[in-house]
């Protein structure tokens, strides 16, 4: 009996813990254990997990210490928040003592919930501060192999090749090295480094990290980014050698005969670094970039972000980044100027994320070989060859092939190619380091695949791969359904998204690589369901703030390397990203700081638009770019000038009013509300036909944007929506809206319960659209609805349907007043021949899941709602259906609330937990 009591006492705490609330996924500034944090008040977030339904946080306590040992004793010598009665678990601002540059801080959190449960302390997380101001670089200097004369700088860039007087120009791609000594008992070693345009870092002969094209590209005359690396485990007691290889990127674009979209030069490649070595006894050593570093030309003889790369293996200096290398023939680095502002790279770095091997290979009549990798993606080739010293192998990447099977770069920018000159000492493996392209095919000249006839004794291709490179933002969503075309469309869009996540949201991974801004807010809503884009979105916002002109204009690209001629510089549909994206980031992630930091940018842009307006209407710009009209795609054809620009101007003002209210700027809020009303009146007076209930020409874009922006008076809304549906039906369920209008067309149809129209419009392959692209062989979303070969075949500007897959078919939606999905709607749309669909989305609060299936007399929906959130479940069943949740009648369950029946859906309010609803 006594043994039984002891056993019960032993088991009981385990049972209580198993049912209790837990704290997981600690993040600082959106990252787990980040380096380079520059905020004086970093924001801390965590997730709650609980087996109990309806779990809500009621309080928290945070401990921050400068030593993890103190946290073991539950001591926060840097900050102890004490118990704070608050449901906040996202973006909780640090409020402790002043934080110091380069220092690492450790933290943990515990929470209380509404079931009187108290969590155990979370695991310990940490963050490391960056270099907060110029003095923290400790007199590190920008160093280079050579200095570009100030008179030779080309800023802003030319569009195209520029005037002939520029002539031909190439630069030296240097290696930089430094040997130094460290003592034993190293506690932590952090290297803070920026190399422009890009750098590749090694320590004692081995690459540091797995990044590609560090740092992200910026407007270098205003700002550059540095990258922190923890190299503690790679350092050795005694001598060590740092090696840095520099590439051009957007910092210097060589004036070669190869393709280039832009011609420009901020300067020759350069670098700056500070190595901070902290010892266990507390003292700190620094290694700085200065003239004691040695430099030499490297084996890369040409690299261009647009044109490709050449590598001469005979120029490789073996062991150049190791201790034993003799650098007597190297020269001292020189001191040069650098950008005025250096900030930590907080967006996720680019990495090699996937490898592709050839599906087939074919010999061309020229003797070259073409490899089909089966997928159009952003990346670089990797080749392994064996041949004679001095032999040259040329690789030409391409999205498409010509009629004769050869590489076709007409729509992607050409010539872009890579030359590799062999050293001739056995199998040699090489891949480009400082450029990339969008491609599916690799054409190889000057080499022959192994086991093939080789009469000319050319180098033998032992292996060839495609390495997919992209921003390494984590995947946070997945979707699939019973409709195979939709699953293929999901992949089509997803590949364009992945291929255009670099250090900016690019339009395409080859021809331009520029940050065209409309995509970030129009397709961003689709993108954030799939990837954690908060870091990239915040960089985009920062790039806009830097690009904003003195008069308030937000240009169509950021960073603005080149000033395009109109209408490619001032389109409100593009510039409005300065208002819309910060608001969306707040809605998606709960980040109010992004609104505070960028409020001045928004205000200045709205002042600019007000001055540009003619009777409150805006007529400049591209309109509904690449819509489907009678002419080849380009500037809007079906929607009159003024409609898309002014509709977004009104949408901007409405958002600005909400932001001003949120930030306590009541006078601004009132002014924006007043101006918005004036814009609305002018818009309806100019564009609305009260007899036909149409806007402008009655195009899909014109009517849909008017509805979505809130410009339609309530008494006319139903009629305008009906006109949208009628236009689509009259066209045999085909679309006409383009880059700007299609997102709003889908949103309006989804919001108004017409997902049946969305299904009919997108479940066909005989007219331009997603199915048409797939039927014509596309493996990534193309620039034009008709998959035209003369334009990009890897473009994500038309990827709006991804949002509907999650929010419509699967039904995972934020409520209208939700912040970071703290209030959720699960509202699946059962349409067409779809018999089941399921999706998961890793929201800031945790995973939201929706999985449904339809049978002849039964509908089943399984959902997962994360702790600290609530949800409304909208069941698409008849009013008389009997509905159970986990086997119990929903009207009898005390842990949920039956709300009623509305618009063909039965509504149930639930808290966190897993539920399976069955309707018969």
Tab-separated table of C-alpha atoms in Angstrom, residues 159 250 259 261-262 305-306 412 436 506-516 557 564 783 795:
chain	number	residue	atom	x	y	z
A	159	UNK	CA	19.978	51.266	-68.129
A	250	UNK	CA	25.720	44.859	-57.984
A	259	UNK	CA	24.601	40.538	-71.223
A	261	UNK	CA	20.633	44.894	-67.782
A	262	UNK	CA	22.458	47.762	-66.081
A	305	UNK	CA	25.742	39.477	-61.679
A	306	UNK	CA	24.233	39.629	-65.173
A	412	UNK	CA	16.087	35.670	-69.996
A	436	UNK	CA	23.429	33.086	-60.647
A	506	UNK	CA	13.195	39.863	-57.537
A	507	UNK	CA	10.978	39.849	-60.589
A	508	UNK	CA	13.074	37.186	-62.316
A	509	UNK	CA	16.320	35.378	-61.487
A	510	UNK	CA	18.098	36.174	-64.736
A	511	UNK	CA	17.264	39.145	-66.960
A	512	UNK	CA	16.745	41.783	-64.251
A	513	UNK	CA	17.149	40.540	-60.652
A	514	UNK	CA	15.627	43.846	-59.523
A	515	UNK	CA	13.305	44.562	-56.628
A	516	UNK	CA	10.147	45.613	-58.465
A	557	UNK	CA	12.403	49.429	-57.739
A	564	UNK	CA	14.241	54.297	-65.155
A	783	UNK	CA	5.830	36.345	-66.812
A	795	UNK	CA	8.394	35.201	-62.769
